[in-house]
C-alpha cells in the first residue's frame, strides 16, 4: 500500500470514517521522498526507534524497513482500526496507544530495545506540543542517541540557532545544553494533507554524553534561561530581576564580573556566559 498517495489515503480514511483533528496536530505526509530520507538519517539496522504519532503509519513503515525495531506511540484511538491494516507487513513494529507526554518512555525503551545498540526518536511531531515533547525527551535523560524530528520551519530555526544570536530563544539554550543540533532539510507545506500554513524542516538533535558547560544547579540555570528570554526587548537586568525577584544590583555586579555591559539583553549571552551567570546569582 502506498501510504503517501493521496487517493490511497483518502480511500483508507473514508472507509474508516476518519476525519483529521486539528487539535491533535494531524497533518499527514503525502510526499514519498520525505520518510525514506528521515529514516535513513535517524537510524540503522541496529537501532530501536521510538516514533511519536504514527498517524496512518507512513513514516513507521519506512522506519520498519531501516531500523531493527520500532515502537510507535499514538494518542488517537480512532487509528486502532487503520494501523493494523497499513502496517500488517511490518513485523518489527509495535503500536502503543497513549499520550507520549504521559507514558513511561524509559520503561518502554528498556522493555523493547535492550537488544538494540542504540535508540532514536523519530517523528513528524504534532505541532501543538513540539517544544514540550523535545524538552521532555531531553530533560528525562532517556538513553537515546538522537532525536530526528519534523517541526515547523520557524521552530527548527529557533532550536538550531546559535545561542547568543537574535534568532535564539530559551529553547535554543536549553536544547544546546543537551544536544548538538542541525537542520537536515526543509519540507514544503504542500507535502502534507491537510496542508498547514507554514513550511517545515527535519532537525536532528544528537544527544551529548556530557553537557558542554558545567553549572552548580541545573534547575537554577534553566530558570535563569527562561527569565532571560521572558521579555526579549528589556535588558537582562530588568527582565531577570522582575521574573526571578533578584536585586538589580546583584545582577549588575555579576555582569561586571563576566565583563558584560549592564545594558546587555538576555539573548546576547552565549551558553557559557549563561552558565557562569547562573552560578554567580
Ligand atoms: N507520522 C504521521 C505522518 O507523518 O503522516 C502523522 C504525523 S501528525 C503531524 C502527528 C501525529 O501525532 C498524529 O497522528 C496525532 O494523532 C499524533 N499525536 C498528537 N498528540 C500526540 C501525543 N500526545 N502522543 C502521541 N501521539 C500524538
PDB file of C-alpha atoms and ligand atoms in Angstrom:
ATOM      1  CA  UNK A   1       0.000   0.000   0.000  1.00  0.00           C
ATOM      2  CA  UNK A   2       1.444   3.399  -0.964  1.00  0.00           C
ATOM      3  CA  UNK A   3       0.785   5.474   2.162  1.00  0.00           C
ATOM      4  CA  UNK A   4       1.976   8.718   0.543  1.00  0.00           C
ATOM      5  CA  UNK A   5      -0.531   8.518  -2.270  1.00  0.00           C
ATOM      6  CA  UNK A   6      -3.411  10.951  -1.787  1.00  0.00           C
ATOM      7  CA  UNK A   7      -6.013   8.662  -3.364  1.00  0.00           C
ATOM      8  CA  UNK A   8      -4.922   5.690  -1.233  1.00  0.00           C
ATOM      9  CA  UNK A   9      -5.038   7.823   1.922  1.00  0.00           C
ATOM     10  CA  UNK A  10      -8.424   9.315   1.064  1.00  0.00           C
ATOM     11  CA  UNK A  11      -9.993   5.935   0.400  1.00  0.00           C
ATOM     12  CA  UNK A  12      -8.441   4.472   3.578  1.00  0.00           C
ATOM     13  CA  UNK A  13      -9.685   7.338   5.712  1.00  0.00           C
ATOM     14  CA  UNK A  14     -13.113   7.362   4.045  1.00  0.00           C
ATOM     15  CA  UNK A  15     -13.536   3.591   4.523  1.00  0.00           C
ATOM     16  CA  UNK A  16     -12.805   4.023   8.249  1.00  0.00           C
ATOM     17  CA  UNK A  17     -14.849   7.207   8.699  1.00  0.00           C
ATOM     18  CA  UNK A  18     -11.723   9.093   9.794  1.00  0.00           C
ATOM     19  CA  UNK A  19     -11.548  12.889   9.709  1.00  0.00           C
ATOM     20  CA  UNK A  20      -8.469  14.948  10.621  1.00  0.00           C
ATOM     21  CA  UNK A  21      -8.318  16.531  14.068  1.00  0.00           C
ATOM     22  CA  UNK A  22      -6.520  19.853  14.054  1.00  0.00           C
ATOM     23  CA  UNK A  23      -6.329  19.750  17.846  1.00  0.00           C
ATOM     24  CA  UNK A  24      -4.070  16.675  17.577  1.00  0.00           C
ATOM     25  CA  UNK A  25      -1.776  18.305  15.009  1.00  0.00           C
ATOM     26  CA  UNK A  26      -2.870  15.831  12.340  1.00  0.00           C
ATOM     27  CA  UNK A  27      -1.112  16.798   9.102  1.00  0.00           C
ATOM     28  CA  UNK A  28      -0.182  13.571   7.340  1.00  0.00           C
ATOM     29  CA  UNK A  29       2.783  13.348   4.956  1.00  0.00           C
ATOM     30  CA  UNK A  30       1.943  12.826   1.294  1.00  0.00           C
ATOM     31  CA  UNK A  31       5.441  13.299  -0.142  1.00  0.00           C
ATOM     32  CA  UNK A  32       7.014   9.922  -0.833  1.00  0.00           C
ATOM     33  CA  UNK A  33      10.578  11.306  -0.695  1.00  0.00           C
ATOM     34  CA  UNK A  34      10.465  12.608   2.892  1.00  0.00           C
ATOM     35  CA  UNK A  35      10.050   9.481   5.045  1.00  0.00           C
ATOM     36  CA  UNK A  36      12.856   7.410   3.461  1.00  0.00           C
ATOM     37  CA  UNK A  37      15.251  10.344   3.977  1.00  0.00           C
ATOM     38  CA  UNK A  38      14.180  10.813   7.577  1.00  0.00           C
ATOM     39  CA  UNK A  39      14.504   7.109   8.344  1.00  0.00           C
ATOM     40  CA  UNK A  40      17.973   6.823   6.770  1.00  0.00           C
ATOM     41  CA  UNK A  41      19.192   9.839   8.732  1.00  0.00           C
ATOM     42  CA  UNK A  42      17.714   8.714  12.058  1.00  0.00           C
ATOM     43  CA  UNK A  43      18.634   5.076  12.343  1.00  0.00           C
ATOM     44  CA  UNK A  44      20.238   1.876  11.047  1.00  0.00           C
ATOM     45  CA  UNK A  45      19.752  -1.886  11.345  1.00  0.00           C
ATOM     46  CA  UNK A  46      20.986  -1.860  14.961  1.00  0.00           C
ATOM     47  CA  UNK A  47      18.646   0.904  16.151  1.00  0.00           C
ATOM     48  CA  UNK A  48      15.448   0.723  18.133  1.00  0.00           C
ATOM     49  CA  UNK A  49      13.204   3.616  17.125  1.00  0.00           C
ATOM     50  CA  UNK A  50      10.586   5.292  19.212  1.00  0.00           C
ATOM     51  CA  UNK A  51       8.110   7.076  16.964  1.00  0.00           C
ATOM     52  CA  UNK A  52       5.666   9.627  18.331  1.00  0.00           C
ATOM     53  CA  UNK A  53       2.412   9.975  16.410  1.00  0.00           C
ATOM     54  CA  UNK A  54       2.485   7.431  13.554  1.00  0.00           C
ATOM     55  CA  UNK A  55      -0.808   8.654  12.056  1.00  0.00           C
ATOM     56  CA  UNK A  56      -1.603   6.089   9.350  1.00  0.00           C
ATOM     57  CA  UNK A  57       1.966   4.764   9.504  1.00  0.00           C
ATOM     58  CA  UNK A  58       3.719   6.359   6.533  1.00  0.00           C
ATOM     59  CA  UNK A  59       6.947   7.088   8.436  1.00  0.00           C
ATOM     60  CA  UNK A  60       6.531   3.980  10.600  1.00  0.00           C
ATOM     61  CA  UNK A  61       6.727   1.734   7.513  1.00  0.00           C
ATOM     62  CA  UNK A  62       9.984   3.376   6.411  1.00  0.00           C
ATOM     63  CA  UNK A  63      11.454   3.157   9.910  1.00  0.00           C
ATOM     64  CA  UNK A  64      10.482  -0.512   9.979  1.00  0.00           C
ATOM     65  CA  UNK A  65      12.483  -1.049   6.773  1.00  0.00           C
ATOM     66  CA  UNK A  66      15.633   0.683   8.064  1.00  0.00           C
ATOM     67  CA  UNK A  67      15.665   0.034  11.840  1.00  0.00           C
ATOM     68  CA  UNK A  68      15.858  -3.100  13.939  1.00  0.00           C
ATOM     69  CA  UNK A  69      12.605  -2.403  15.775  1.00  0.00           C
ATOM     70  CA  UNK A  70      10.013   0.355  16.008  1.00  0.00           C
ATOM     71  CA  UNK A  71       7.677   1.248  18.848  1.00  0.00           C
ATOM     72  CA  UNK A  72       5.139   3.863  17.760  1.00  0.00           C
ATOM     73  CA  UNK A  73       3.049   5.793  20.279  1.00  0.00           C
ATOM     74  CA  UNK A  74      -0.243   7.199  19.012  1.00  0.00           C
ATOM     75  CA  UNK A  75      -2.772   9.200  21.022  1.00  0.00           C
ATOM     76  CA  UNK A  76      -5.711   8.940  18.622  1.00  0.00           C
ATOM     77  CA  UNK A  77      -7.551   5.687  19.300  1.00  0.00           C
ATOM     78  CA  UNK A  78      -9.509   6.054  16.041  1.00  0.00           C
ATOM     79  CA  UNK A  79      -6.333   4.848  14.338  1.00  0.00           C
ATOM     80  CA  UNK A  80      -6.687   1.460  16.080  1.00  0.00           C
ATOM     81  CA  UNK A  81      -8.739   0.322  13.102  1.00  0.00           C
ATOM     82  CA  UNK A  82      -6.347   1.659  10.475  1.00  0.00           C
ATOM     83  CA  UNK A  83      -2.791   0.974  11.686  1.00  0.00           C
ATOM     84  CA  UNK A  84      -3.070  -2.852  11.859  1.00  0.00           C
ATOM     85  CA  UNK A  85      -4.064  -2.785   8.188  1.00  0.00           C
ATOM     86  CA  UNK A  86      -1.412  -0.338   6.965  1.00  0.00           C
ATOM     87  CA  UNK A  87       1.394  -1.939   8.991  1.00  0.00           C
ATOM     88  CA  UNK A  88       0.435  -5.568   8.542  1.00  0.00           C
ATOM     89  CA  UNK A  89       3.661  -6.370   6.703  1.00  0.00           C
ATOM     90  CA  UNK A  90       5.899  -4.637   9.259  1.00  0.00           C
ATOM     91  CA  UNK A  91       6.796  -7.428  11.664  1.00  0.00           C
ATOM     92  CA  UNK A  92       9.196  -5.367  13.749  1.00  0.00           C
ATOM     93  CA  UNK A  93       6.662  -2.670  14.693  1.00  0.00           C
ATOM     94  CA  UNK A  94       4.608  -2.382  17.844  1.00  0.00           C
ATOM     95  CA  UNK A  95       1.991   0.342  18.284  1.00  0.00           C
ATOM     96  CA  UNK A  96       1.131   1.620  21.752  1.00  0.00           C
ATOM     97  CA  UNK A  97      -1.951   3.825  22.137  1.00  0.00           C
ATOM     98  CA  UNK A  98      -1.455   6.581  24.683  1.00  0.00           C
ATOM     99  CA  UNK A  99      -0.124  10.071  25.268  1.00  0.00           C
ATOM    100  CA  UNK A 100       3.628  10.311  24.613  1.00  0.00           C
ATOM    101  CA  UNK A 101       3.809  13.069  27.220  1.00  0.00           C
ATOM    102  CA  UNK A 102       2.394  10.801  29.921  1.00  0.00           C
ATOM    103  CA  UNK A 103       3.682   7.308  29.207  1.00  0.00           C
ATOM    104  CA  UNK A 104       6.749   5.914  30.963  1.00  0.00           C
ATOM    105  CA  UNK A 105       9.134   6.113  27.998  1.00  0.00           C
ATOM    106  CA  UNK A 106      12.115   4.836  29.974  1.00  0.00           C
ATOM    107  CA  UNK A 107      10.214   1.638  30.736  1.00  0.00           C
ATOM    108  CA  UNK A 108       9.092   1.301  27.114  1.00  0.00           C
ATOM    109  CA  UNK A 109      12.696   1.673  25.927  1.00  0.00           C
ATOM    110  CA  UNK A 110      14.001  -0.833  28.486  1.00  0.00           C
ATOM    111  CA  UNK A 111      11.339  -3.394  27.667  1.00  0.00           C
ATOM    112  CA  UNK A 112      11.665  -3.156  23.901  1.00  0.00           C
ATOM    113  CA  UNK A 113      15.139  -2.070  22.943  1.00  0.00           C
ATOM    114  CA  UNK A 114      17.511  -3.885  25.323  1.00  0.00           C
ATOM    115  CA  UNK A 115      18.844  -5.875  22.330  1.00  0.00           C
ATOM    116  CA  UNK A 116      19.443  -2.754  20.204  1.00  0.00           C
ATOM    117  CA  UNK A 117      22.794  -0.982  20.016  1.00  0.00           C
ATOM    118  CA  UNK A 118      21.165   2.437  20.200  1.00  0.00           C
ATOM    119  CA  UNK A 119      17.815   4.161  20.411  1.00  0.00           C
ATOM    120  CA  UNK A 120      16.490   7.008  18.275  1.00  0.00           C
ATOM    121  CA  UNK A 121      13.341   9.061  18.491  1.00  0.00           C
ATOM    122  CA  UNK A 122      11.906   9.830  15.080  1.00  0.00           C
ATOM    123  CA  UNK A 123       8.649  11.615  14.353  1.00  0.00           C
ATOM    124  CA  UNK A 124       6.669  14.076  12.368  1.00  0.00           C
ATOM    125  CA  UNK A 125       5.742  15.854  15.580  1.00  0.00           C
ATOM    126  CA  UNK A 126       2.286  17.219  16.296  1.00  0.00           C
ATOM    127  CA  UNK A 127       2.978  20.946  16.130  1.00  0.00           C
ATOM    128  CA  UNK A 128       0.926  21.902  19.174  1.00  0.00           C
ATOM    129  CA  UNK A 129       3.430  20.220  21.505  1.00  0.00           C
ATOM    130  CA  UNK A 130       6.741  20.389  19.625  1.00  0.00           C
ATOM    131  CA  UNK A 131       8.817  22.109  22.310  1.00  0.00           C
ATOM    132  CA  UNK A 132       7.229  20.339  25.297  1.00  0.00           C
ATOM    133  CA  UNK A 133       7.909  16.927  23.688  1.00  0.00           C
ATOM    134  CA  UNK A 134      11.502  17.799  22.782  1.00  0.00           C
ATOM    135  CA  UNK A 135      12.210  19.224  26.242  1.00  0.00           C
ATOM    136  CA  UNK A 136      10.549  16.244  27.951  1.00  0.00           C
ATOM    137  CA  UNK A 137      12.724  13.840  25.919  1.00  0.00           C
ATOM    138  CA  UNK A 138      15.887  15.771  26.767  1.00  0.00           C
ATOM    139  CA  UNK A 139      15.165  16.528  30.411  1.00  0.00           C
ATOM    140  CA  UNK A 140      14.189  12.983  31.274  1.00  0.00           C
ATOM    141  CA  UNK A 141      17.688  11.928  30.138  1.00  0.00           C
ATOM    142  CA  UNK A 142      16.404   8.886  28.315  1.00  0.00           C
ATOM    143  CA  UNK A 143      19.094   6.582  26.945  1.00  0.00           C
ATOM    144  CA  UNK A 144      18.723   7.869  23.388  1.00  0.00           C
ATOM    145  CA  UNK A 145      21.300   8.606  20.707  1.00  0.00           C
ATOM    146  CA  UNK A 146      19.372  11.134  18.648  1.00  0.00           C
ATOM    147  CA  UNK A 147      16.037  12.845  18.153  1.00  0.00           C
ATOM    148  CA  UNK A 148      15.274  13.256  14.447  1.00  0.00           C
ATOM    149  CA  UNK A 149      12.001  15.078  14.026  1.00  0.00           C
ATOM    150  CA  UNK A 150       9.945  17.216  11.686  1.00  0.00           C
ATOM    151  CA  UNK A 151       8.908  20.544  13.188  1.00  0.00           C
ATOM    152  CA  UNK A 152       7.672  23.865  11.836  1.00  0.00           C
ATOM    153  CA  UNK A 153      10.459  25.673   9.965  1.00  0.00           C
ATOM    154  CA  UNK A 154      10.361  28.601  12.371  1.00  0.00           C
ATOM    155  CA  UNK A 155      10.732  26.258  15.344  1.00  0.00           C
ATOM    156  CA  UNK A 156      13.586  24.447  13.577  1.00  0.00           C
ATOM    157  CA  UNK A 157      15.418  27.724  13.010  1.00  0.00           C
ATOM    158  CA  UNK A 158      14.887  28.777  16.603  1.00  0.00           C
ATOM    159  CA  UNK A 159      16.002  25.449  18.080  1.00  0.00           C
ATOM    160  CA  UNK A 160      19.068  25.196  15.830  1.00  0.00           C
ATOM    161  CA  UNK A 161      20.157  28.850  16.128  1.00  0.00           C
ATOM    162  CA  UNK A 162      23.407  29.703  17.848  1.00  0.00           C
ATOM    163  CA  UNK A 163      22.956  30.708  21.488  1.00  0.00           C
ATOM    164  CA  UNK A 164      23.685  34.428  21.832  1.00  0.00           C
ATOM    165  CA  UNK A 165      22.200  35.458  18.473  1.00  0.00           C
ATOM    166  CA  UNK A 166      18.912  37.267  17.767  1.00  0.00           C
ATOM    167  CA  UNK A 167      17.443  34.073  16.323  1.00  0.00           C
ATOM    168  CA  UNK A 168      17.938  32.210  19.603  1.00  0.00           C
ATOM    169  CA  UNK A 169      15.390  31.694  22.366  1.00  0.00           C
ATOM    170  CA  UNK A 170      15.092  29.910  25.707  1.00  0.00           C
ATOM    171  CA  UNK A 171      14.568  26.635  23.830  1.00  0.00           C
ATOM    172  CA  UNK A 172      17.847  27.182  21.890  1.00  0.00           C
ATOM    173  CA  UNK A 173      19.876  27.445  25.089  1.00  0.00           C
ATOM    174  CA  UNK A 174      18.008  24.582  26.757  1.00  0.00           C
ATOM    175  CA  UNK A 175      18.459  22.221  23.783  1.00  0.00           C
ATOM    176  CA  UNK A 176      22.127  23.220  23.410  1.00  0.00           C
ATOM    177  CA  UNK A 177      22.728  22.049  26.975  1.00  0.00           C
ATOM    178  CA  UNK A 178      21.775  18.512  25.973  1.00  0.00           C
ATOM    179  CA  UNK A 179      22.480  18.091  22.294  1.00  0.00           C
ATOM    180  CA  UNK A 180      24.251  19.074  19.105  1.00  0.00           C
ATOM    181  CA  UNK A 181      21.658  20.318  16.679  1.00  0.00           C
ATOM    182  CA  UNK A 182      21.296  20.628  12.937  1.00  0.00           C
ATOM    183  CA  UNK A 183      18.630  21.265  10.320  1.00  0.00           C
ATOM    184  CA  UNK A 184      18.743  18.311   7.933  1.00  0.00           C
ATOM    185  CA  UNK A 185      16.345  19.502   5.237  1.00  0.00           C
ATOM    186  CA  UNK A 186      13.294  21.658   4.662  1.00  0.00           C
ATOM    187  CA  UNK A 187       9.877  20.310   3.706  1.00  0.00           C
ATOM    188  CA  UNK A 188       7.237  22.308   1.870  1.00  0.00           C
ATOM    189  CA  UNK A 189       3.753  22.769   3.352  1.00  0.00           C
ATOM    190  CA  UNK A 190       2.484  21.112   0.168  1.00  0.00           C
ATOM    191  CA  UNK A 191       3.938  17.815   1.377  1.00  0.00           C
ATOM    192  CA  UNK A 192       1.137  17.422   3.929  1.00  0.00           C
ATOM    193  CA  UNK A 193      -2.564  16.645   3.972  1.00  0.00           C
ATOM    194  CA  UNK A 194      -4.246  18.829   5.070  1.00  0.00           C
ATOM    195  CA  UNK A 195      -1.666  21.432   4.098  1.00  0.00           C
ATOM    196  CA  UNK A 196      -0.662  23.658   7.072  1.00  0.00           C
ATOM    197  CA  UNK A 197       0.006  27.416   6.736  1.00  0.00           C
ATOM    198  CA  UNK A 198       3.734  27.059   7.240  1.00  0.00           C
ATOM    199  CA  UNK A 199       6.675  25.071   5.888  1.00  0.00           C
ATOM    200  CA  UNK A 200       8.531  22.511   7.975  1.00  0.00           C
ATOM    201  CA  UNK A 201      12.018  21.162   8.478  1.00  0.00           C
ATOM    202  CA  UNK A 202      13.577  17.970   9.765  1.00  0.00           C
ATOM    203  CA  UNK A 203      16.069  18.537  12.559  1.00  0.00           C
ATOM    204  CA  UNK A 204      18.487  16.149  14.218  1.00  0.00           C
ATOM    205  CA  UNK A 205      19.471  16.527  17.859  1.00  0.00           C
ATOM    206  CA  UNK A 206      22.450  14.310  18.664  1.00  0.00           C
ATOM    207  CA  UNK A 207      22.458  13.789  22.412  1.00  0.00           C
ATOM    208  CA  UNK A 208      25.679  14.757  24.174  1.00  0.00           C
ATOM    209  CA  UNK A 209      27.197  12.398  26.754  1.00  0.00           C
ATOM    210  CA  UNK A 210      28.012  15.406  28.963  1.00  0.00           C
ATOM    211  CA  UNK A 211      26.616  18.954  28.855  1.00  0.00           C
ATOM    212  CA  UNK A 212      29.027  21.391  27.136  1.00  0.00           C
ATOM    213  CA  UNK A 213      29.128  23.576  30.267  1.00  0.00           C
ATOM    214  CA  UNK A 214      29.046  22.706  33.939  1.00  0.00           C
ATOM    215  CA  UNK A 215      26.670  24.533  36.273  1.00  0.00           C
ATOM    216  CA  UNK A 216      26.253  24.284  40.058  1.00  0.00           C
ATOM    217  CA  UNK A 217      22.485  23.951  39.925  1.00  0.00           C
ATOM    218  CA  UNK A 218      20.718  22.850  36.722  1.00  0.00           C
ATOM    219  CA  UNK A 219      17.265  23.918  37.892  1.00  0.00           C
ATOM    220  CA  UNK A 220      18.525  27.414  38.644  1.00  0.00           C
ATOM    221  CA  UNK A 221      20.288  27.534  35.260  1.00  0.00           C
ATOM    222  CA  UNK A 222      17.082  26.664  33.378  1.00  0.00           C
ATOM    223  CA  UNK A 223      15.059  29.175  35.424  1.00  0.00           C
ATOM    224  CA  UNK A 224      17.600  31.862  34.507  1.00  0.00           C
ATOM    225  CA  UNK A 225      17.489  30.888  30.819  1.00  0.00           C
ATOM    226  CA  UNK A 226      13.687  31.199  30.797  1.00  0.00           C
ATOM    227  CA  UNK A 227      13.853  34.533  32.609  1.00  0.00           C
ATOM    228  CA  UNK A 228      16.446  35.933  30.178  1.00  0.00           C
ATOM    229  CA  UNK A 229      14.033  35.458  27.279  1.00  0.00           C
ATOM    230  CA  UNK A 230      10.814  36.312  29.134  1.00  0.00           C
ATOM    231  CA  UNK A 231      10.797  39.933  27.926  1.00  0.00           C
ATOM    232  CA  UNK A 232      13.141  39.999  24.971  1.00  0.00           C
ATOM    233  CA  UNK A 233      13.202  43.759  24.467  1.00  0.00           C
ATOM    234  CA  UNK A 234      14.195  44.510  28.046  1.00  0.00           C
ATOM    235  CA  UNK A 235      17.717  44.378  29.386  1.00  0.00           C
ATOM    236  CA  UNK A 236      18.765  41.234  31.180  1.00  0.00           C
ATOM    237  CA  UNK A 237      18.924  43.163  34.462  1.00  0.00           C
ATOM    238  CA  UNK A 238      15.297  44.267  34.148  1.00  0.00           C
ATOM    239  CA  UNK A 239      13.757  41.049  32.908  1.00  0.00           C
ATOM    240  CA  UNK A 240      15.658  38.734  35.262  1.00  0.00           C
ATOM    241  CA  UNK A 241      15.105  40.927  38.324  1.00  0.00           C
ATOM    242  CA  UNK A 242      11.360  41.066  37.542  1.00  0.00           C
ATOM    243  CA  UNK A 243      10.968  37.407  36.752  1.00  0.00           C
ATOM    244  CA  UNK A 244      13.211  35.839  39.402  1.00  0.00           C
ATOM    245  CA  UNK A 245      12.897  38.551  42.005  1.00  0.00           C
ATOM    246  CA  UNK A 246      16.646  39.201  42.232  1.00  0.00           C
ATOM    247  CA  UNK A 247      18.053  42.585  43.225  1.00  0.00           C
ATOM    248  CA  UNK A 248      19.194  44.616  40.229  1.00  0.00           C
ATOM    249  CA  UNK A 249      22.492  45.497  41.880  1.00  0.00           C
ATOM    250  CA  UNK A 250      23.330  41.848  42.380  1.00  0.00           C
ATOM    251  CA  UNK A 251      22.755  41.234  38.680  1.00  0.00           C
ATOM    252  CA  UNK A 252      24.813  44.288  37.674  1.00  0.00           C
ATOM    253  CA  UNK A 253      27.680  43.019  39.835  1.00  0.00           C
ATOM    254  CA  UNK A 254      27.515  39.562  38.291  1.00  0.00           C
ATOM    255  CA  UNK A 255      27.532  41.046  34.775  1.00  0.00           C
ATOM    256  CA  UNK A 256      30.567  43.139  35.686  1.00  0.00           C
ATOM    257  CA  UNK A 257      32.419  40.019  36.803  1.00  0.00           C
ATOM    258  CA  UNK A 258      31.626  38.473  33.428  1.00  0.00           C
ATOM    259  CA  UNK A 259      32.847  41.653  31.696  1.00  0.00           C
ATOM    260  CA  UNK A 260      29.410  42.206  30.180  1.00  0.00           C
ATOM    261  CA  UNK A 261      27.755  45.668  29.940  1.00  0.00           C
ATOM    262  CA  UNK A 262      24.806  46.239  32.261  1.00  0.00           C
ATOM    263  CA  UNK A 263      22.656  47.074  29.225  1.00  0.00           C
ATOM    264  CA  UNK A 264      23.132  43.604  27.750  1.00  0.00           C
ATOM    265  CA  UNK A 265      19.982  41.688  26.738  1.00  0.00           C
ATOM    266  CA  UNK A 266      19.452  38.052  27.694  1.00  0.00           C
ATOM    267  CA  UNK A 267      19.535  36.881  24.084  1.00  0.00           C
ATOM    268  CA  UNK A 268      23.097  38.221  23.707  1.00  0.00           C
ATOM    269  CA  UNK A 269      24.706  35.810  26.181  1.00  0.00           C
ATOM    270  CA  UNK A 270      26.258  32.588  24.929  1.00  0.00           C
ATOM    271  CA  UNK A 271      25.794  29.294  26.743  1.00  0.00           C
ATOM    272  CA  UNK A 272      28.970  29.607  28.766  1.00  0.00           C
ATOM    273  CA  UNK A 273      28.063  33.120  29.934  1.00  0.00           C
ATOM    274  CA  UNK A 274      24.567  31.965  30.885  1.00  0.00           C
ATOM    275  CA  UNK A 275      26.085  29.117  32.899  1.00  0.00           C
ATOM    276  CA  UNK A 276      28.533  31.412  34.710  1.00  0.00           C
ATOM    277  CA  UNK A 277      25.813  33.963  35.440  1.00  0.00           C
ATOM    278  CA  UNK A 278      23.625  31.239  36.909  1.00  0.00           C
ATOM    279  CA  UNK A 279      26.455  30.202  39.270  1.00  0.00           C
ATOM    280  CA  UNK A 280      27.016  33.836  40.315  1.00  0.00           C
ATOM    281  CA  UNK A 281      23.431  34.782  41.253  1.00  0.00           C
TER     282      UNK A 281
HETATM  283  N1  LIG B   1       3.516  10.326  11.304  1.00  0.00           N
HETATM  284  C1  LIG B   1       2.346  10.710  10.537  1.00  0.00           C
HETATM  285  C2  LIG B   1       2.777  11.379   9.243  1.00  0.00           C
HETATM  286  O1  LIG B   1       3.941  11.801   9.190  1.00  0.00           O
HETATM  287  O2  LIG B   1       1.972  11.476   8.339  1.00  0.00           O
HETATM  288  C3  LIG B   1       1.418  11.629  11.331  1.00  0.00           C
HETATM  289  C4  LIG B   1       2.064  12.893  11.852  1.00  0.00           C
HETATM  290  S1  LIG B   1       0.909  14.063  12.518  1.00  0.00           S
HETATM  291  C5  LIG B   1       1.827  15.559  12.249  1.00  0.00           C
HETATM  292  C6  LIG B   1       1.054  13.908  14.280  1.00  0.00           C
HETATM  293  C7  LIG B   1       0.512  12.615  14.880  1.00  0.00           C
HETATM  294  O3  LIG B   1       0.725  12.663  16.295  1.00  0.00           O
HETATM  295  C8  LIG B   1      -0.971  12.379  14.689  1.00  0.00           C
HETATM  296  O4  LIG B   1      -1.180  11.054  14.308  1.00  0.00           O
HETATM  297  C9  LIG B   1      -1.577  12.630  16.086  1.00  0.00           C
HETATM  298  O5  LIG B   1      -2.762  11.905  16.318  1.00  0.00           O
HETATM  299  C10 LIG B   1      -0.426  12.181  16.974  1.00  0.00           C
HETATM  300  N2  LIG B   1      -0.405  12.768  18.328  1.00  0.00           N
HETATM  301  C11 LIG B   1      -0.824  14.012  18.708  1.00  0.00           C
HETATM  302  N3  LIG B   1      -0.578  14.212  20.009  1.00  0.00           N
HETATM  303  C12 LIG B   1       0.044  13.091  20.477  1.00  0.00           C
HETATM  304  C13 LIG B   1       0.537  12.695  21.754  1.00  0.00           C
HETATM  305  N4  LIG B   1       0.459  13.494  22.824  1.00  0.00           N
HETATM  306  N5  LIG B   1       1.083  11.453  21.877  1.00  0.00           N
HETATM  307  C14 LIG B   1       1.167  10.627  20.802  1.00  0.00           C
HETATM  308  N6  LIG B   1       0.711  10.949  19.577  1.00  0.00           N
HETATM  309  C15 LIG B   1       0.154  12.158  19.408  1.00  0.00           C
END
